[in-house]
Amino acid sequence: MEEIRKNQLTKKETQKRLMKRLRAPHPTVLILLVSLVVLVAAMFLSIGYGAAQLSWRMIVDALISFDSTNTEHLILMDLRIPRVLGAALIGAFLAVAGVIMQALTLNPLASPSIMGVTSGSAFMIAIAFALYPQSNYIQLILWSFAGAALGAGMVFMIGAFTKRGLTPVKLALAGAAVSALLQSLSTMIAIHFNVARDMSFWFAGGLAGVRMESVTAAAVLAGVGLLGAFLLSRSLTILSLGEEMAKGLGLRVGWIKGCSLIIVLLLTGAAVSIAGTVGYVGLIIPHMAKKMMGLDYRFVIPAAALFGAILLVVSDVAARVINAPYETPIGALTSLIGVPFFLYLARKEGRG
Amino acid sequence: MLKHKESFQTVDKSLKRTVSLFLFLLFILLIMCLISLGTGHLSMTPSEVWFTLIGEGTDRNALLLFQFRLPRIFIAILVGVGMGVSGAIFQGVTQNGLADPGIIGIHSGSGFFVVLYLYIISLQNTQLTGDSQFSQISLPFAAFVGGLTAAILIYALAWKKGVNPIRLILVGIGVNAGFSAALLVIQLRMAESDFNRAIVWLSGSIWNSTWSTVWSLLPWILLFLPLAMFKARVLTIMQLGDDMATGLGTSIEKERIYLIVIGVALASASVAAAGGISFLGLLAPHLARRLVGGKYQRLIPITACIGAGLLLFSDTVARTLLAPTEIPVGLLVSVLGAPYFIYLLMTIDD
């Protein structure tokens, strides 16, 4: 009797929640549109800002009719545009990866950088730099995927061997330890094989040397992941309400979890292969997106992608402005933004 | 009566055991020093080391030993003692086996203030070389201020009707990340030579091994290690829990503040000399606890020995493994310590 009543209550609750989410799609669509406009504006700002001043008319000119003998056009096409596209893509990838991880683990602290996935990628890239210095972009991305799997695998293994599983806080601690281990190993490899110079920006995250080839390669592979995330969004909504309920509603939970994990690895690996470890994007943005969009992941995922892209494009401009003419590592900036938020979550979550 | 006598005997026996263990560890440390003196890019046989030490070696060997290897060994030992004992104190104060000054952000707080201090100095006088002795001596003070700031920050942020041990560590990790990021931002504003010096504080390395570093570190260890020993009884009582300790007549909050200051002082002076070496303050006390149990009167001397031995060993490996390139010793210690941290995390109860 008790059980039946409980069941009815939860079902009612779900229905209520589902209704609430589906009731007003207009403001969410509006938010998506506004953030899209903001993103485009930020991207143009980023393209226009730099050591060589480019006029707006010139930018439009170069986009419409590209002239390969014009230096300004070349600066734009070879430096500025890959950079801004790279920033936007990384932000979108990491944010969506964070959303999926939080939905899968039901853990508000889950995100690529905290769970050691990005350090895993950086570790494998260090190995690739050391052993196969001639690797092309595609190969680097593949190494990066393998690394992401390594980092995530290590944390999941720790979770599997821990008594009563990993609480949110323990998961963060395990991720921090795995990151420390992998980062130390990658730095050692970098020093030994004398690739520390090439590697250094990979650890702090930097967009200075982004090439169009690596951006396109990563975009194609991770674009598949992003598409997959959109396709899975309905299932993720139900899964985020709890595994039992998802099973009850006829979802193939194992299959969805497997697919989501592969998507997370694709997205994180691609992001790291472009610009190294940029922390905390995958932590802050999903929380923001969920706050504004409710719990329907069909809206949360696009919103997270847009917000993440905006955050990174703006941070990248800030990274160039703060210490001009030097560049501040973008990873340091996102950390400075993300740490207070992490502390807030830690206080909220840290029951034990 | 008989029972009392028996327990008295066991105490006596374990005390004897601790003393002999302590002497044994000192002996091992001495041997490690001799080995470490001889190994390196230019290696020496033990007999050469001995003759050089008593003043009958070649000039080249004397220069190598007295100006490069000996200060480095002293620094390794002092830093090992400082960080190990500091870790033991933090574990006692927070009643948390996972506490380590490196993980919870004391090190990066100290490092941040040291780099900030160097930056301010370099702004005031462009010629740093004249006062390098002065700045070396003052570095531990800057580090101490930074360490205290970090400690206060962590404690305040983790406070929510009392301090939960695991939340403390989590908040510490956040504070650590924040200071590290701020450090990176400041570094870029510095001149090239200072920049390289600042890099050291990120990964931890006994890189600037001169006698002036030894002299700047030694007073801190000589002052605060006895203080820690003096407070060892309090730490032992604290392990019984706050209520019990209050019942036994210890004013917990006041003692806790004293102990945190001692722990921060030991950790930050070490950071000023060798940078942020994480996990050493975790490993040394745990190994010591395996050997002599949880009584701090015994734990602190053994921890000091083990910490010194561990760091000396790691530093020797770090500078010989890939010679002539050196690995920052902090990386090596992390590779040893992080798996142990994970092991502790898996077995610890909430």
XYZ file of C-alpha atoms in Angstrom:
702
model
C 0.000 0.000 0.000
C 2.761 2.337 1.060
C 4.700 1.451 -2.054
C 1.796 2.076 -4.365
C 1.189 5.473 -2.844
C 4.825 6.349 -3.245
C 4.729 5.254 -6.868
C 1.697 7.343 -7.574
C 3.261 10.346 -5.936
C 6.449 10.103 -7.929
C 4.550 9.597 -11.154
C 2.415 12.594 -10.405
C 5.509 14.550 -9.636
C 7.143 13.576 -12.906
C 4.069 14.501 -14.829
C 3.993 17.831 -13.096
C 7.624 18.452 -13.816
C 7.310 17.364 -17.417
C 4.335 19.663 -17.877
C 6.125 22.543 -16.316
C 8.993 22.091 -18.670
C 6.952 21.720 -21.788
C 4.498 24.483 -20.929
C 6.415 27.562 -21.950
C 8.876 26.992 -24.742
C 8.739 30.568 -25.988
C 11.047 32.288 -23.469
C 13.549 29.456 -23.876
C 13.535 29.893 -27.629
C 13.947 33.605 -27.090
C 16.942 33.022 -24.819
C 18.488 30.764 -27.428
C 18.016 33.402 -30.118
C 19.425 36.190 -27.958
C 22.474 34.148 -27.016
C 23.039 33.290 -30.667
C 23.083 37.004 -31.478
C 25.440 37.682 -28.556
C 27.732 34.884 -29.755
C 27.948 36.305 -33.270
C 28.622 39.792 -31.898
C 31.343 38.469 -29.579
C 32.934 36.584 -32.450
C 33.096 39.719 -34.583
C 34.562 41.631 -31.643
C 37.213 38.940 -31.266
C 38.043 39.019 -34.978
C 38.366 42.788 -34.946
C 40.580 43.016 -31.863
C 44.325 42.453 -32.093
C 47.760 43.924 -32.697
C 46.874 44.749 -36.283
C 43.720 46.834 -36.333
C 41.277 45.574 -38.908
C 38.362 47.713 -39.969
C 34.866 46.272 -40.079
C 34.565 46.978 -43.746
C 37.806 45.096 -44.385
C 36.499 42.090 -42.453
C 33.315 42.006 -44.459
C 35.394 42.486 -47.594
C 37.640 39.562 -46.784
C 34.692 37.334 -46.010
C 32.983 38.138 -49.288
C 35.924 38.310 -51.679
C 39.139 36.890 -50.236
C 42.355 38.300 -51.698
C 45.410 36.112 -50.963
C 47.895 38.916 -51.726
C 46.407 41.220 -49.088
C 48.249 40.855 -45.742
C 45.253 41.950 -43.729
C 43.095 39.365 -45.403
C 45.736 36.738 -44.634
C 45.922 37.749 -40.955
C 42.192 37.441 -40.793
C 41.964 34.073 -42.497
C 45.036 32.402 -40.984
C 45.033 33.803 -37.453
C 41.868 35.502 -36.335
C 39.154 33.301 -37.784
C 40.632 29.925 -36.779
C 41.159 31.352 -33.329
C 37.627 32.562 -32.794
C 36.124 29.420 -34.312
C 38.373 27.308 -32.103
C 37.289 29.213 -28.995
C 33.601 28.885 -29.822
C 33.896 25.168 -30.579
C 35.878 24.347 -27.430
C 33.375 26.191 -25.292
C 30.452 24.386 -26.890
C 32.109 20.954 -26.703
C 33.192 21.229 -23.071
C 29.860 22.638 -21.935
C 27.840 19.894 -23.622
C 30.235 17.253 -22.295
C 29.624 18.681 -18.820
C 25.848 18.580 -19.269
C 25.935 14.926 -20.294
C 28.277 13.931 -17.482
C 26.100 15.603 -14.877
C 22.995 13.947 -16.282
C 24.637 10.514 -16.348
C 26.195 10.569 -12.892
C 23.465 12.683 -11.241
C 26.410 14.508 -9.747
C 26.506 18.312 -9.791
C 30.301 18.355 -9.590
C 30.837 16.147 -12.639
C 32.615 17.870 -15.519
C 35.436 17.031 -17.921
C 38.184 18.878 -16.084
C 37.195 17.824 -12.573
C 36.861 14.165 -13.488
C 40.325 13.947 -14.993
C 39.167 13.555 -18.595
C 40.986 16.620 -19.897
C 44.216 15.712 -18.076
C 44.002 12.264 -19.635
C 43.799 13.858 -23.064
C 46.727 16.143 -22.355
C 48.726 13.163 -21.099
C 48.222 11.191 -24.296
C 49.011 14.267 -26.392
C 52.277 14.597 -24.457
C 53.101 10.987 -25.330
C 52.203 11.621 -28.963
C 54.429 14.706 -29.055
C 57.290 12.759 -27.530
C 57.110 9.557 -29.560
C 55.557 10.681 -32.839
C 56.451 14.337 -33.294
C 55.267 14.196 -36.910
C 51.670 13.355 -35.996
C 49.078 15.238 -38.017
C 45.885 16.768 -36.630
C 43.755 13.687 -37.079
C 46.278 11.508 -35.281
C 46.576 14.026 -32.443
C 42.822 14.024 -32.034
C 42.773 10.232 -31.908
C 45.477 10.261 -29.219
C 43.417 12.829 -27.381
C 40.313 10.587 -27.505
C 42.316 7.675 -26.143
C 43.554 9.924 -23.347
C 40.064 11.086 -22.488
C 39.029 7.455 -22.217
C 42.043 6.751 -20.005
C 41.258 9.601 -17.596
C 37.553 8.798 -17.399
C 38.334 5.087 -17.066
C 40.663 5.678 -14.136
C 38.092 7.721 -12.235
C 35.327 5.200 -12.970
C 37.594 2.361 -11.783
C 38.214 4.197 -8.538
C 34.473 4.622 -8.200
C 33.888 0.925 -8.832
C 36.357 -0.130 -6.138
C 35.147 2.355 -3.548
C 32.878 1.188 -0.802
C 29.345 2.446 -1.491
C 30.433 4.205 -4.682
C 31.678 7.737 -5.157
C 29.744 10.527 -3.497
C 29.876 13.830 -5.424
C 32.638 15.095 -3.182
C 34.701 11.933 -3.337
C 34.388 11.947 -7.096
C 35.879 15.427 -7.205
C 38.725 14.320 -4.941
C 39.400 11.245 -7.067
C 39.394 13.408 -10.193
C 41.821 15.854 -8.603
C 44.207 13.045 -7.655
C 44.030 11.439 -11.094
C 44.636 14.851 -12.676
C 47.628 15.474 -10.423
C 49.088 12.100 -11.334
C 48.560 12.467 -15.086
C 49.776 16.068 -15.160
C 52.960 15.136 -13.320
C 53.591 12.277 -15.716
C 52.952 14.473 -18.770
C 55.297 17.180 -17.500
C 57.969 14.559 -16.893
C 57.531 13.200 -20.408
C 57.618 16.716 -21.812
C 60.856 17.517 -19.983
C 62.511 14.232 -20.890
C 61.763 14.446 -24.587
C 62.482 18.155 -24.652
C 59.031 19.084 -25.884
C 58.174 21.188 -22.820
C 58.009 24.288 -24.999
C 55.468 22.711 -27.349
C 53.572 21.251 -24.449
C 53.447 24.130 -22.001
C 50.477 25.839 -23.577
C 48.652 22.531 -23.702
C 48.486 22.393 -19.931
C 47.310 25.927 -19.300
C 45.174 26.127 -22.408
C 45.912 28.582 -25.160
C 44.477 29.546 -28.475
C 47.466 31.403 -29.877
C 48.659 28.792 -32.345
C 45.336 27.407 -33.476
C 45.362 26.319 -37.112
C 42.375 26.053 -39.367
C 43.203 22.421 -40.177
C 43.023 21.309 -36.554
C 39.798 23.239 -36.026
C 38.089 21.633 -39.009
C 39.330 18.161 -38.118
C 38.085 18.503 -34.553
C 34.849 20.167 -35.646
C 33.927 17.329 -37.986
C 34.575 14.596 -35.423
C 33.052 16.374 -32.461
C 30.216 17.718 -34.602
C 29.103 14.102 -34.876
C 29.218 13.960 -31.084
C 27.225 17.171 -30.755
C 24.594 15.826 -33.149
C 24.453 12.625 -31.115
C 23.957 14.669 -27.968
C 20.962 16.428 -29.527
C 19.504 13.086 -30.600
C 19.950 11.664 -27.119
C 18.595 14.737 -25.367
C 15.107 13.303 -24.850
C 16.505 10.156 -23.258
C 18.863 12.205 -21.125
C 15.926 14.197 -19.782
C 14.297 11.031 -18.544
C 17.572 9.540 -17.345
C 18.334 12.642 -15.312
C 15.182 11.966 -13.297
C 16.710 8.755 -12.023
C 17.723 5.396 -13.401
C 14.787 3.500 -11.901
C 12.278 5.787 -13.498
C 14.050 5.658 -16.841
C 13.900 1.863 -16.735
C 10.263 2.030 -15.769
C 9.511 4.231 -18.764
C 11.084 1.651 -21.058
C 14.459 3.219 -21.717
C 17.464 1.054 -22.612
C 19.615 2.618 -19.920
C 22.865 0.740 -20.555
C 22.805 1.509 -24.242
C 22.134 5.204 -23.673
C 24.855 5.437 -21.061
C 27.369 3.814 -23.410
C 26.494 6.168 -26.261
C 26.640 9.210 -23.980
C 30.035 8.188 -22.692
C 31.407 7.921 -26.219
C 29.964 11.348 -27.008
C 31.630 12.820 -23.910
C 34.971 11.351 -24.957
C 34.581 12.672 -28.509
C 33.707 16.170 -27.337
C 36.376 16.445 -24.649
C 39.079 14.854 -26.771
C 38.379 17.238 -29.637
C 38.355 20.266 -27.336
C 41.692 19.359 -25.740
C 43.285 18.642 -29.098
C 42.530 22.212 -30.210
C 43.663 24.239 -27.231
C 44.695 22.103 -24.292
C 43.068 21.876 -20.902
C 40.584 24.670 -20.318
C 39.023 24.044 -16.940
C 35.670 24.738 -15.325
C 33.724 25.525 -18.535
C 32.073 22.121 -18.294
C 31.147 22.839 -14.682
C 29.711 26.362 -14.737
C 27.874 26.380 -18.038
C 25.703 23.277 -17.490
C 24.473 24.707 -14.189
C 23.678 28.035 -15.827
C 21.915 26.360 -18.728
C 19.815 24.185 -16.421
C 18.916 27.162 -14.283
C 17.590 29.074 -17.283
C 16.102 26.251 -19.321
C 14.628 23.953 -16.709
C 15.287 20.266 -16.945
C 14.359 19.554 -20.543
C 17.638 18.602 -22.149
C 16.338 19.317 -25.642
C 16.719 22.961 -24.665
C 19.499 22.612 -22.103
C 21.983 21.117 -24.564
C 21.743 23.811 -27.267
C 21.721 26.492 -24.586
C 24.832 25.036 -22.956
C 26.568 24.871 -26.328
C 25.788 28.545 -27.014
C 26.669 29.770 -23.500
C 29.923 27.808 -23.514
C 30.882 29.266 -26.876
C 30.125 32.802 -25.670
C 32.114 32.305 -22.463
C 35.204 31.098 -24.290
C 35.103 33.686 -27.071
C 34.804 36.477 -24.497
C 37.489 34.917 -22.258
C 39.792 34.663 -25.243
C 39.402 38.377 -25.947
C 40.006 39.106 -22.257
C 43.089 36.885 -22.278
C 44.550 39.045 -25.013
C 43.557 42.351 -23.398
C 44.630 41.840 -19.759
C 48.360 41.536 -20.271
C 48.782 42.972 -23.759
C 51.048 42.413 -25.644
C 51.419 39.079 -23.812
C 48.689 36.505 -23.751
C 47.289 35.122 -20.538
C 46.581 31.376 -20.715
C 42.852 31.094 -21.226
C 42.754 28.142 -18.820
C 43.935 30.442 -16.020
C 41.113 32.877 -16.792
C 38.357 30.279 -16.861
C 39.749 28.903 -13.589
C 39.524 32.316 -11.972
C 35.883 32.516 -13.041
C 35.149 28.894 -12.223
C 36.779 28.519 -8.819
C 34.309 30.675 -6.878
C 31.497 28.716 -8.453
C 33.214 25.436 -7.597
C 33.589 26.614 -3.996
C 29.915 27.489 -3.885
C 29.003 24.000 -5.104
C 31.477 22.414 -2.700
C 29.834 24.186 0.222
C 26.422 23.139 -0.971
C 27.344 19.542 -1.668
C 29.897 18.869 1.026
C 27.782 16.921 3.433
C 30.143 13.970 3.413
C 48.106 -3.740 40.250
C 49.518 -6.389 37.995
C 47.584 -4.962 35.056
C 49.007 -1.536 35.726
C 52.521 -2.893 35.790
C 51.990 -4.730 32.529
C 50.750 -1.661 30.729
C 53.666 0.268 32.123
C 55.991 -2.306 30.658
C 54.378 -2.172 27.227
C 54.634 1.603 27.191
C 58.270 1.323 28.147
C 58.889 -1.258 25.446
C 57.184 0.741 22.695
C 59.098 3.832 23.739
C 62.325 1.888 23.436
C 61.166 0.623 20.073
C 60.434 4.157 18.885
C 63.834 5.384 19.963
C 65.632 2.529 18.237
C 63.507 3.042 15.133
C 64.368 6.739 15.195
C 68.089 5.989 15.434
C 67.804 3.403 12.680
C 66.070 5.912 10.396
C 68.724 8.526 11.163
C 71.385 5.999 10.230
C 69.636 5.266 6.933
C 69.318 8.981 6.279
C 73.056 9.412 6.820
C 73.849 6.636 4.363
C 71.451 8.173 1.850
C 73.266 11.499 2.261
C 76.590 9.862 1.439
C 75.125 8.091 -1.586
C 73.387 11.258 -2.737
C 76.621 13.239 -2.376
C 78.387 10.845 -4.706
C 75.744 10.494 -7.389
C 74.887 12.981 -10.052
C 75.986 14.156 -13.436
C 79.602 13.942 -12.205
C 79.765 10.868 -9.997
C 82.223 10.160 -7.214
C 83.129 6.975 -5.390
C 82.250 6.813 -1.670
C 85.943 7.008 -0.758
C 86.340 10.172 -2.833
C 83.324 11.653 -1.063
C 84.833 10.794 2.306
C 88.259 12.262 1.535
C 86.690 15.413 0.162
C 84.535 15.793 3.261
C 87.531 15.592 5.608
C 89.370 18.079 3.427
C 91.774 15.892 1.463
C 90.037 15.732 -1.931
C 90.689 17.549 -5.169
C 89.590 21.161 -5.516
C 87.097 20.277 -8.189
C 85.402 17.704 -5.969
C 85.433 20.087 -2.995
C 83.732 22.778 -5.045
C 81.129 20.317 -6.297
C 80.410 18.963 -2.827
C 80.457 22.086 -0.714
C 78.903 24.560 -3.104
C 76.359 22.406 -4.919
C 75.568 19.014 -3.459
C 75.788 19.705 0.277
C 73.418 22.702 0.356
C 71.036 20.785 -1.845
C 71.017 17.824 0.515
C 70.460 20.094 3.491
C 67.548 21.750 1.741
C 66.042 18.389 0.830
C 66.266 17.233 4.428
C 64.903 20.459 5.919
C 62.066 20.700 3.414
C 61.229 17.032 3.927
C 61.071 17.572 7.679
C 59.010 20.747 7.302
C 56.459 19.364 4.892
C 56.188 15.979 6.579
C 55.597 17.392 10.055
C 53.285 20.052 8.674
C 51.227 17.306 7.034
C 51.087 15.395 10.306
C 49.870 18.505 12.111
C 47.177 19.229 9.519
C 45.990 15.639 9.631
C 45.713 15.898 13.395
C 44.050 19.307 13.490
C 41.465 18.546 10.815
C 41.074 14.962 12.051
C 41.338 13.986 8.429
C 43.679 11.424 6.932
C 43.537 13.082 3.516
C 44.834 16.478 4.624
C 48.077 17.632 3.076
C 49.244 21.251 2.914
C 49.862 20.849 -0.819
C 46.460 19.473 -1.699
C 44.463 21.898 0.423
C 46.113 24.962 -1.084
C 48.547 26.158 1.605
C 51.421 25.636 -0.827
C 49.893 27.532 -3.707
C 48.890 30.346 -1.338
C 52.503 30.609 -0.195
C 53.796 30.330 -3.735
C 51.424 33.043 -4.903
C 52.606 35.487 -2.231
C 56.248 34.666 -2.904
C 55.805 35.405 -6.593
C 53.835 38.550 -5.792
C 56.609 39.649 -3.429
C 59.311 39.016 -6.034
C 57.261 40.961 -8.538
C 56.885 43.964 -6.231
C 60.606 43.912 -5.455
C 61.466 43.785 -9.131
C 59.247 46.825 -9.709
C 61.020 48.854 -7.027
C 64.598 48.151 -7.994
C 65.527 46.764 -11.337
C 68.923 45.637 -10.016
C 68.005 42.652 -7.898
C 71.462 41.125 -7.695
C 72.746 43.374 -4.897
C 70.067 42.379 -2.395
C 69.652 38.751 -3.355
C 70.813 37.702 0.111
C 68.225 39.983 1.657
C 65.387 38.798 -0.561
C 66.252 35.149 0.071
C 65.982 35.654 3.836
C 62.689 37.507 3.511
C 61.070 34.969 1.179
C 59.865 32.651 3.977
C 58.061 35.598 5.584
C 56.192 36.365 2.374
C 55.399 32.667 2.050
C 54.162 32.555 5.647
C 51.754 35.434 5.060
C 50.489 33.666 1.945
C 50.101 30.357 3.737
C 48.154 31.970 6.570
C 45.909 33.783 4.088
C 45.171 30.511 2.338
C 44.514 28.741 5.651
C 42.082 31.430 6.819
C 40.357 31.417 3.441
C 39.964 27.642 3.432
C 38.728 27.522 7.002
C 36.225 30.336 6.466
C 34.880 28.863 3.242
C 34.620 25.360 4.627
C 32.869 26.561 7.781
C 29.195 25.672 7.825
C 28.185 24.991 11.407
C 31.506 23.277 11.934
C 34.082 22.011 9.503
C 33.405 18.760 7.731
C 36.737 17.046 6.894
C 35.912 16.108 3.305
C 34.373 19.490 2.540
C 37.555 21.059 3.873
C 39.645 19.122 1.349
C 37.264 19.983 -1.487
C 37.313 23.676 -0.628
C 41.098 23.388 -0.376
C 41.300 21.978 -3.889
C 39.249 24.932 -5.127
C 41.426 27.472 -3.295
C 44.468 25.678 -4.670
C 43.174 25.991 -8.239
C 42.354 29.664 -7.695
C 45.803 30.570 -6.383
C 47.501 28.560 -9.129
C 45.535 30.416 -11.792
C 46.295 33.780 -10.189
C 49.957 32.764 -10.066
C 49.940 32.079 -13.795
C 48.424 35.480 -14.519
C 51.019 37.339 -12.412
C 53.931 35.410 -13.864
C 53.356 36.860 -17.281
C 53.892 40.354 -15.961
C 57.379 39.496 -14.743
C 60.746 39.787 -16.422
C 62.207 36.668 -17.998
C 64.631 35.777 -15.171
C 62.044 36.258 -12.440
C 59.566 34.355 -14.555
C 61.811 31.304 -14.591
C 62.273 31.597 -10.870
C 58.530 31.763 -10.416
C 57.934 28.661 -12.533
C 59.747 26.703 -9.829
C 57.013 27.395 -7.328
C 54.460 25.774 -9.548
C 55.901 22.292 -9.704
C 58.314 22.211 -6.798
C 62.012 21.742 -7.298
C 65.187 22.165 -5.271
C 66.642 24.266 -7.965
C 68.071 27.312 -6.294
C 70.288 25.319 -3.933
C 72.675 27.742 -2.304
C 73.784 28.157 1.272
C 71.719 31.322 1.616
C 68.588 29.232 0.961
C 69.688 26.840 3.698
C 70.213 29.722 6.144
C 66.844 31.241 5.297
C 65.075 27.947 5.970
C 66.968 26.587 8.970
C 65.710 29.023 11.651
C 62.093 28.290 10.757
C 62.544 24.543 11.151
C 64.629 24.960 14.321
C 61.980 27.199 15.856
C 58.771 25.463 14.834
C 59.781 21.798 15.014
C 60.330 21.945 18.800
C 57.080 23.897 19.106
C 55.316 21.112 17.242
C 56.888 18.561 19.578
C 55.794 20.685 22.514
C 52.195 20.588 21.249
C 52.308 16.898 20.351
C 50.300 15.925 23.430
C 47.479 18.231 22.354
C 47.422 16.676 18.889
C 47.162 13.220 20.393
C 44.228 14.307 22.539
C 42.538 16.017 19.587
C 42.347 12.692 17.789
C 39.907 11.502 20.421
C 37.389 14.027 19.126
C 36.468 17.550 20.171
C 34.161 16.576 23.045
C 36.639 14.212 24.645
C 39.452 16.730 24.303
C 37.384 19.474 25.930
C 36.515 17.035 28.677
C 40.194 16.416 29.275
C 40.726 20.119 29.794
C 42.040 21.240 26.418
C 40.635 24.442 24.956
C 40.201 23.106 21.466
C 39.717 26.238 19.380
C 42.699 28.057 20.857
C 45.019 25.080 20.506
C 43.785 24.498 16.994
C 44.799 28.013 15.977
C 48.273 27.597 17.518
C 48.729 24.322 15.708
C 47.543 25.682 12.368
C 50.028 28.548 12.676
C 52.830 26.069 13.392
C 51.786 23.854 10.484
C 51.523 26.798 8.098
C 54.916 28.132 9.199
C 56.642 24.805 8.562
C 54.917 24.351 5.211
C 55.444 27.880 3.897
C 59.111 28.116 4.861
C 59.590 24.864 2.950
C 57.650 26.227 -0.011
C 59.848 29.345 -0.057
C 62.871 27.076 -0.426
C 61.637 24.334 -2.712
C 58.242 25.224 -4.142
C 54.978 23.377 -3.809
C 55.771 19.703 -3.380
C 52.371 18.066 -2.990
C 51.618 14.725 -1.354
C 54.808 14.654 0.745
C 52.849 15.879 3.748
C 50.404 13.068 3.045
C 52.860 10.204 2.570
C 55.306 10.800 5.424
C 52.816 10.898 8.335
C 50.932 7.886 7.009
C 54.059 5.789 6.716
C 55.122 6.920 10.181
C 51.705 6.035 11.595
C 52.069 2.521 10.225
C 55.337 2.196 12.139
C 54.610 3.780 15.516
C 50.841 4.315 15.733
C 48.912 7.495 16.330
C 50.668 9.014 19.331
C 52.048 12.336 18.172
C 54.921 12.407 20.667
C 56.355 9.483 18.705
C 54.789 10.264 15.365
C 56.422 13.663 14.858
C 60.100 12.589 15.104
C 59.505 9.525 12.928
C 57.540 11.606 10.396
C 60.402 14.095 10.260
C 62.885 11.311 9.482
C 60.674 9.690 6.876
C 59.840 13.015 5.231
C 63.513 13.935 4.993
C 64.418 10.491 3.675
C 61.624 10.473 1.099
C 62.495 13.886 -0.273
C 66.235 13.204 -0.304
C 65.624 9.967 -2.173
C 63.214 11.591 -4.638
C 65.544 14.516 -5.225
C 68.492 12.226 -5.881
C 66.423 10.213 -8.333
C 65.021 13.391 -9.913
C 68.447 14.796 -10.698
C 70.058 11.530 -11.807
C 67.260 9.697 -13.621
C 67.366 11.785 -16.793
C 70.710 13.525 -16.188
C 71.782 16.074 -17.268
C 68.158 17.267 -17.431
C 66.485 17.498 -14.043
C 62.909 16.544 -13.316
C 61.298 18.864 -10.773
C 61.208 16.698 -7.662
C 57.623 17.733 -6.963
C 56.475 15.808 -10.026
C 58.195 12.650 -8.832
C 56.656 12.929 -5.372
C 53.229 13.465 -6.947
C 53.600 10.319 -9.019
C 54.358 8.405 -5.823
C 51.802 10.182 -3.666
C 48.732 10.493 -5.891
C 48.077 6.715 -6.081
C 48.372 6.566 -2.304
C 45.870 9.399 -1.969
C 43.486 7.493 -4.235
C 43.964 4.359 -2.149
C 43.132 6.308 1.012
C 40.092 7.837 -0.669
C 38.789 4.399 -1.620
C 39.079 3.007 1.884
C 38.114 6.029 3.980
C 34.683 6.185 5.581
C 32.531 9.250 5.173
